XYZ file of C-alpha atoms in Angstrom:
495
model
C 140.594 97.470 70.656
C 142.001 96.866 74.147
C 144.050 99.730 75.577
C 147.070 97.669 76.580
C 148.974 100.578 78.137
C 146.413 100.646 80.926
C 146.941 96.966 81.827
C 149.577 95.526 84.179
C 152.534 94.027 82.333
C 151.651 90.528 83.555
C 148.379 90.713 81.617
C 149.965 91.627 78.306
C 150.776 88.057 77.144
C 147.066 87.288 77.427
C 145.792 90.623 76.178
C 147.986 90.728 73.092
C 146.557 87.377 72.032
C 143.225 89.106 71.536
C 144.527 91.761 69.163
C 141.630 93.410 67.374
C 139.767 90.168 66.728
C 136.419 89.259 68.205
C 136.293 86.468 70.818
C 135.018 84.047 68.159
C 138.135 84.353 65.992
C 140.955 84.346 68.560
C 143.463 81.540 68.238
C 143.002 78.105 69.767
C 146.245 78.672 71.652
C 144.675 81.511 73.614
C 141.650 79.345 74.473
C 144.007 76.586 75.632
C 145.858 78.974 77.937
C 142.609 80.075 79.551
C 141.403 76.509 79.972
C 144.651 75.716 81.769
C 143.753 78.319 84.401
C 144.978 81.833 85.091
C 147.411 82.907 87.808
C 145.421 84.327 90.713
C 147.106 87.721 90.698
C 146.143 88.566 87.107
C 142.794 86.800 86.932
C 140.603 89.863 87.419
C 142.473 91.951 84.868
C 142.301 89.235 82.249
C 138.590 88.718 82.892
C 138.019 92.443 82.431
C 139.959 92.315 79.177
C 138.286 89.336 77.553
C 134.704 90.219 78.558
C 134.981 93.726 77.141
C 134.908 95.524 80.480
C 138.262 97.189 79.811
C 137.030 98.426 76.460
C 133.869 99.859 78.034
C 135.924 101.844 80.521
C 138.270 103.014 77.783
C 135.328 104.443 75.849
C 133.587 105.830 78.940
C 135.973 106.282 81.898
C 133.164 107.719 84.054
C 130.724 104.932 83.174
C 130.283 103.712 86.753
C 130.499 107.119 88.402
C 127.776 108.529 86.163
C 125.521 105.516 86.695
C 126.034 105.736 90.471
C 124.931 109.378 90.440
C 121.769 108.362 88.587
C 121.125 105.670 91.179
C 121.984 107.535 94.395
C 122.407 111.191 93.554
C 125.577 113.227 93.867
C 125.962 112.293 97.539
C 126.650 108.652 96.738
C 125.209 105.543 98.366
C 124.187 105.985 101.979
C 123.444 103.257 104.486
C 119.715 103.591 103.854
C 120.253 103.076 100.121
C 121.863 99.704 100.796
C 119.386 98.308 103.301
C 117.671 96.461 100.500
C 119.515 95.201 97.464
C 118.524 93.585 94.173
C 118.485 89.795 94.266
C 117.726 89.286 90.538
C 115.795 86.191 91.701
C 118.795 84.556 93.377
C 117.526 82.423 96.244
C 119.133 80.670 99.191
C 120.349 77.474 97.561
C 120.758 75.749 100.928
C 116.962 75.420 100.855
C 116.866 73.952 97.341
C 114.530 70.954 97.342
C 116.995 68.853 95.366
C 120.614 69.869 96.016
C 120.207 72.052 99.112
C 122.048 69.553 101.309
C 125.088 69.767 99.033
C 125.319 73.548 99.022
C 128.281 74.864 101.035
C 127.517 78.357 102.308
C 131.162 78.758 103.328
C 132.130 78.431 99.647
C 129.581 80.994 98.464
C 130.837 84.464 97.457
C 129.112 86.053 100.460
C 131.383 84.076 102.778
C 134.552 84.988 100.889
C 134.344 88.767 101.077
C 134.520 91.141 104.028
C 132.118 93.891 105.047
C 133.740 96.567 102.873
C 133.748 94.345 99.792
C 130.146 93.341 100.484
C 129.159 97.011 100.543
C 130.982 97.581 97.237
C 129.209 94.603 95.672
C 125.811 95.732 96.955
C 126.401 99.200 95.554
C 127.291 97.755 92.142
C 124.157 95.586 92.215
C 121.890 98.541 92.957
C 123.452 100.525 90.097
C 123.068 97.568 87.735
C 119.405 97.233 88.689
C 118.818 100.953 88.187
C 120.465 100.929 84.767
C 118.770 97.677 83.691
C 115.198 97.953 85.041
C 113.972 95.188 82.730
C 116.188 92.538 84.334
C 114.469 90.690 87.153
C 115.635 87.106 86.690
C 119.402 86.671 86.471
C 120.217 84.587 89.586
C 123.879 84.168 88.581
C 124.501 87.923 88.520
C 124.606 88.748 92.271
C 126.922 85.816 92.927
C 129.242 86.825 90.121
C 129.360 90.495 91.168
C 130.275 89.500 94.722
C 132.981 87.171 93.443
C 134.396 89.907 91.209
C 135.000 92.108 94.268
C 137.842 89.731 95.128
C 139.711 90.880 92.012
C 138.330 94.188 90.737
C 137.567 97.702 91.920
C 133.866 98.711 91.782
C 134.173 100.589 88.475
C 135.795 97.595 86.766
C 133.366 95.199 88.441
C 130.440 97.218 87.080
C 132.019 97.416 83.614
C 132.577 93.652 83.444
C 129.014 92.917 84.621
C 127.620 95.437 82.124
C 129.640 93.946 79.259
C 128.439 90.462 80.177
C 124.817 91.620 80.304
C 125.181 93.265 76.883
C 126.715 90.088 75.422
C 123.881 88.059 76.921
C 121.267 90.388 75.434
C 122.760 90.374 71.961
C 123.810 86.723 71.599
C 122.936 84.856 74.799
C 126.620 84.489 75.605
C 126.735 84.357 79.421
C 123.403 84.404 81.281
C 119.810 83.502 80.562
C 118.088 86.862 81.216
C 114.605 85.640 82.103
C 112.898 82.736 83.780
C 111.796 81.395 80.403
C 115.348 81.684 79.078
C 116.676 79.754 82.071
C 114.004 77.103 81.541
C 115.113 76.660 77.918
C 118.780 76.697 78.962
C 118.186 73.901 81.476
C 116.015 71.842 79.119
C 118.729 72.100 76.470
C 121.221 70.739 79.015
C 118.850 67.857 79.780
C 118.622 67.028 76.070
C 122.410 67.102 75.727
C 122.799 64.841 78.751
C 120.624 62.192 77.129
C 123.277 61.771 74.446
C 126.484 62.870 76.209
C 125.859 61.302 79.644
C 123.429 58.518 78.774
C 124.158 56.145 81.652
C 123.971 58.833 84.327
C 120.736 60.167 82.865
C 119.171 56.686 82.849
C 120.292 56.116 86.448
C 118.565 59.329 87.560
C 115.390 58.425 85.681
C 115.382 54.974 87.288
C 115.088 56.478 90.801
C 112.686 59.230 89.719
C 115.095 62.162 90.029
C 114.566 64.927 87.497
C 117.785 65.982 85.794
C 116.306 69.469 85.434
C 116.084 69.701 89.230
C 119.787 68.874 89.425
C 120.849 71.184 86.610
C 118.903 74.265 87.714
C 120.886 75.036 90.909
C 124.149 74.092 89.215
C 123.721 76.307 86.170
C 121.988 79.251 87.863
C 124.747 79.489 90.489
C 127.739 79.003 88.146
C 128.475 76.044 90.476
C 129.359 78.476 93.284
C 128.752 76.732 96.586
C 128.637 73.291 94.965
C 132.332 73.187 94.049
C 135.275 74.633 96.027
C 136.108 78.225 95.153
C 139.393 77.465 93.414
C 137.585 75.032 91.126
C 134.883 77.547 90.223
C 137.516 80.184 89.463
C 139.215 77.794 87.041
C 135.844 77.182 85.361
C 135.213 80.921 85.138
C 138.558 81.479 83.405
C 137.172 79.580 80.424
C 133.593 80.805 80.937
C 134.553 84.467 80.634
C 135.917 83.745 77.173
C 133.773 80.892 75.856
C 130.504 81.772 77.550
C 127.731 79.553 78.879
C 128.868 76.618 76.764
C 131.437 75.960 79.496
C 128.666 75.401 82.040
C 127.268 72.639 79.839
C 130.700 71.046 79.570
C 131.227 71.039 83.331
C 127.745 69.777 84.152
C 127.892 66.953 81.613
C 131.385 65.931 82.688
C 130.361 65.883 86.369
C 127.471 63.555 85.556
C 129.766 61.239 83.606
C 132.280 61.199 86.480
C 129.682 59.973 88.972
C 127.914 57.466 86.700
C 128.947 54.344 88.617
C 127.811 55.762 91.957
C 124.499 56.910 90.463
C 123.894 53.453 89.004
C 124.273 52.046 92.512
C 121.736 54.452 94.038
C 118.648 52.642 95.298
C 116.407 55.685 95.672
C 115.985 59.333 94.804
C 117.417 60.297 98.187
C 120.465 58.113 97.588
C 121.016 59.677 94.160
C 120.861 63.193 95.600
C 123.373 62.227 98.292
C 125.701 60.820 95.618
C 125.489 63.990 93.504
C 126.149 66.301 96.454
C 129.050 64.288 97.860
C 130.659 63.404 94.534
C 130.478 66.962 93.155
C 132.353 68.353 96.148
C 134.822 65.447 96.184
C 135.725 65.963 92.517
C 136.286 69.672 93.082
C 138.376 69.013 96.193
C 140.823 66.721 94.419
C 143.141 68.495 91.984
C 143.727 65.366 89.839
C 140.015 64.464 89.769
C 139.026 68.036 88.954
C 141.625 68.273 86.182
C 140.407 64.971 84.705
C 136.796 66.146 84.875
C 137.664 69.399 83.065
C 139.694 67.546 80.439
C 136.745 65.277 79.746
C 134.377 68.240 79.561
C 136.600 70.186 77.197
C 136.786 67.114 74.995
C 133.027 66.891 74.480
C 131.855 67.760 71.000
C 129.287 70.540 71.534
C 127.984 72.919 68.873
C 126.133 76.166 69.479
C 123.994 75.443 66.416
C 122.799 72.344 68.239
C 121.979 74.422 71.337
C 119.877 76.806 69.287
C 118.050 73.945 67.568
C 117.259 72.235 70.870
C 116.145 75.494 72.512
C 113.835 76.234 69.575
C 112.324 72.761 69.814
C 111.690 73.144 73.541
C 110.227 76.615 73.020
C 107.851 75.270 70.385
C 106.808 72.406 72.654
C 106.411 74.736 75.640
C 108.281 74.717 78.949
C 106.997 74.758 82.511
C 108.598 77.948 83.811
C 107.299 77.361 87.345
C 109.767 74.499 87.726
C 112.570 77.023 87.462
C 111.760 79.167 90.460
C 108.222 80.011 91.485
C 109.363 82.964 93.577
C 110.448 85.607 91.072
C 112.398 87.764 93.478
C 113.370 91.156 92.148
C 114.346 92.640 95.482
C 114.456 90.965 98.842
C 112.078 92.841 101.168
C 113.970 94.314 104.094
C 111.332 94.650 106.829
C 111.623 96.202 110.284
C 109.516 93.292 111.560
C 108.541 90.036 109.869
C 104.957 89.852 108.684
C 102.600 87.821 110.851
C 100.352 87.196 107.858
C 102.664 86.382 104.931
C 105.825 84.281 104.709
C 109.047 85.856 103.495
C 108.655 84.040 100.170
C 105.139 85.458 99.704
C 106.328 88.949 100.722
C 109.073 88.642 98.107
C 106.493 87.930 95.430
C 104.455 90.895 96.639
C 107.537 93.136 96.692
C 108.034 92.404 92.992
C 104.851 94.368 92.193
C 105.938 97.555 93.942
C 107.133 100.438 91.755
C 110.853 100.048 91.092
C 111.773 103.231 92.974
C 110.369 101.744 96.202
C 111.693 98.184 95.929
C 115.147 99.282 97.039
C 113.897 100.727 100.335
C 113.143 99.003 103.604
C 109.627 98.478 104.921
C 108.520 99.684 108.357
C 105.532 98.294 110.219
C 103.475 101.291 111.383
C 100.246 99.565 112.394
C 99.125 96.146 113.623
C 95.778 95.228 115.110
C 97.680 93.107 117.655
C 99.236 96.212 119.208
C 97.265 99.181 117.863
C 93.672 97.980 118.075
C 90.862 97.623 115.584
C 90.143 101.093 114.263
C 90.596 102.164 110.667
C 91.107 105.759 111.802
C 94.111 104.614 113.865
C 95.670 103.101 110.727
C 95.078 106.321 108.789
C 96.524 108.400 111.635
C 99.626 106.173 111.776
C 100.164 106.677 108.051
C 99.738 110.439 108.412
C 102.219 110.533 111.298
C 104.767 108.645 109.221
C 104.295 111.147 106.397
C 104.903 114.042 108.802
C 108.004 112.353 110.224
C 109.491 111.574 106.814
C 108.427 114.973 105.432
C 107.114 113.312 102.315
C 104.209 111.094 101.355
C 105.114 107.466 101.920
C 103.667 104.389 100.148
C 101.349 102.136 102.123
C 100.988 98.354 101.913
C 98.009 96.934 103.843
C 97.602 93.219 104.614
C 94.284 91.832 105.885
C 93.482 88.268 106.900
C 89.721 87.558 106.796
C 88.480 85.661 109.860
C 86.350 83.458 107.621
C 89.350 82.451 105.463
C 92.442 82.128 107.705
C 94.617 80.725 104.878
C 93.956 83.790 102.715
C 95.355 87.319 102.864
C 93.954 90.244 100.886
C 95.350 93.731 100.687
C 96.113 96.905 98.819
C 99.028 99.112 97.832
C 98.957 102.920 97.603
C 101.976 104.878 96.376
C 100.821 108.076 98.099
C 99.477 106.713 101.366
C 96.141 107.693 102.875
C 96.723 111.414 103.265
C 95.568 113.370 106.274
C 92.671 111.946 108.353
C 91.362 115.493 108.660
C 90.880 115.767 104.911
C 87.348 115.911 103.542
C 86.444 112.267 102.838
C 83.826 113.367 100.325
C 86.335 115.347 98.254
C 87.333 112.775 95.653
C 88.495 109.295 94.907
C 92.253 108.988 95.421
C 95.059 106.820 94.052
C 97.055 106.529 90.864
C 98.013 103.996 88.220
C 100.530 102.338 90.546
C 97.858 101.321 93.052
C 96.697 97.717 93.181
C 94.873 95.125 95.255
C 95.926 91.519 95.696
C 94.921 88.175 97.131
C 97.315 85.576 98.551
C 96.787 82.030 99.700
C 98.946 79.014 100.426
C 98.503 75.741 98.592
C 98.451 72.468 100.577
C 102.030 71.914 99.409
C 103.012 75.138 101.148
C 103.646 77.104 97.957
C 102.360 80.698 98.180
C 100.118 81.888 95.353
C 99.498 85.601 94.803
C 97.068 87.229 92.386
C 97.586 90.856 91.429
C 94.784 93.199 90.330
C 96.177 96.397 88.828
C 94.442 99.771 88.591
C 92.406 99.979 85.398
C 91.765 103.473 84.061
C 89.301 102.101 81.507
C 87.092 100.628 84.209
C 86.851 104.003 85.955
C 86.140 106.205 82.927
C 89.589 107.759 83.245
C 89.155 108.838 86.869
C 91.634 107.897 89.575
C 88.842 105.969 91.290
C 90.973 103.653 93.359
C 90.059 104.323 96.990
C 88.205 106.612 99.345
C 87.226 106.665 102.993
C 83.470 107.163 103.075
C 81.525 107.348 106.372
C 84.291 105.480 108.197
C 84.565 102.738 105.563
C 87.587 102.225 103.358
C 86.385 101.461 99.831
C 88.970 100.227 97.343
C 88.817 99.517 93.619
C 85.679 101.352 92.522
C 84.300 100.595 89.071
C 80.990 100.215 87.308
C 80.955 96.524 88.274
C 81.442 97.148 91.990
C 84.344 97.447 94.411
C 87.288 95.227 95.172
C 87.468 95.767 98.943
C 85.397 97.481 101.603
C 86.650 97.620 105.195
C 84.562 98.996 108.066
C 86.033 101.373 110.649
C 86.287 98.706 113.347
C 87.463 95.990 110.909
C 84.399 93.920 111.780
C 83.240 93.859 108.164
C 85.246 92.996 105.049
C 83.636 92.772 101.642
C 85.538 91.507 98.585
């Protein structure tokens, strides 16, 4: 039950329409009012009401404060805590291979909020990631949280995002919560388009443009950056109440609205140019946008049909790699860019770090280009960093073999190397978080990383991950051999 006394009076006409009913049983009149668009000054409050955020805060007024303490401690978020923030696999859509040229960065949420609001949004995102450690692929979430800072205080922003995540977990209402779920969501849209936007779909197929490549950036961004902000806000008014079904309606209606132009496209490039230009033009014209929404709301779409299509696609199998090869959990924030791995490859590598370290920035402490070719110098640099930080720091080592310049191998250690004065014969070191990896770049430019985790079974239960023996770093010991062996002067690398 919504606590109406806590809402501004201007929200009450909308809030009272909810009563004690669930969103699926509220009157058609209420849905019609939302589809007509909300006044700007009450939008955030109504969103909080209809998503369940208000109810969450009513039941747990300290919900956000308590979660923030768990994430940052009693001192709150410091600057260092916000150097690196969760991306939930959101990528820079201006680089999208299909619709990147149509993405307007000035219409993205990041461009709409100031520094203080950006800090609030980043803080909320870190808390959400801490409280939902299983979520690593929800590209719409960071964009939505940043947009919500325009209307809501951090506690309400967090409550709304949490309520939407819970609704998505229980009934798939708002977001696909994994790469596979997004793949099925997009494929379901493609199937709907074949019957609801037949001519546009045929026009795209004629020039060899995949509808999935068009739909993925649209749906995963909530159209933010592809439509003007006011248009997206109007879409979200209905989305907050009716869920992801609204995204289908908008996408299908946009395709129908540009059918004639798509039929005139002579090539894939022409079709992409039409989609980018026409999408923005429709959103920029109030009459055209209203007509597009009216057409979308008039489409006959059934959730039972969505579920049936998704099940069919799941049974047939989907190519998840088409929906974002780079599964970015956190964007690596590095003191200096890597000379050996691209940012995309580093992002993939960052995904394998323990969650407590992904939020922190990375500092380069050793490079053969500036520090020479001695293993002992690397170990000393790690020890000096540990002394400076007054705690053991994790170490990530990247090595490019001279015989294979397109390949990078390396290792990760949660507890660093320890002191170089320690007895190298004492024991094997490492723990279950340690791993080795291999990275290479395909001819197409796509980075490919392979991860080899620590295996207690292969080491008879010992923490036999690495040791420095007679000036040689040996990594990944097992009965079948070792994963890496690096000589003191880096002249020898065995894998």
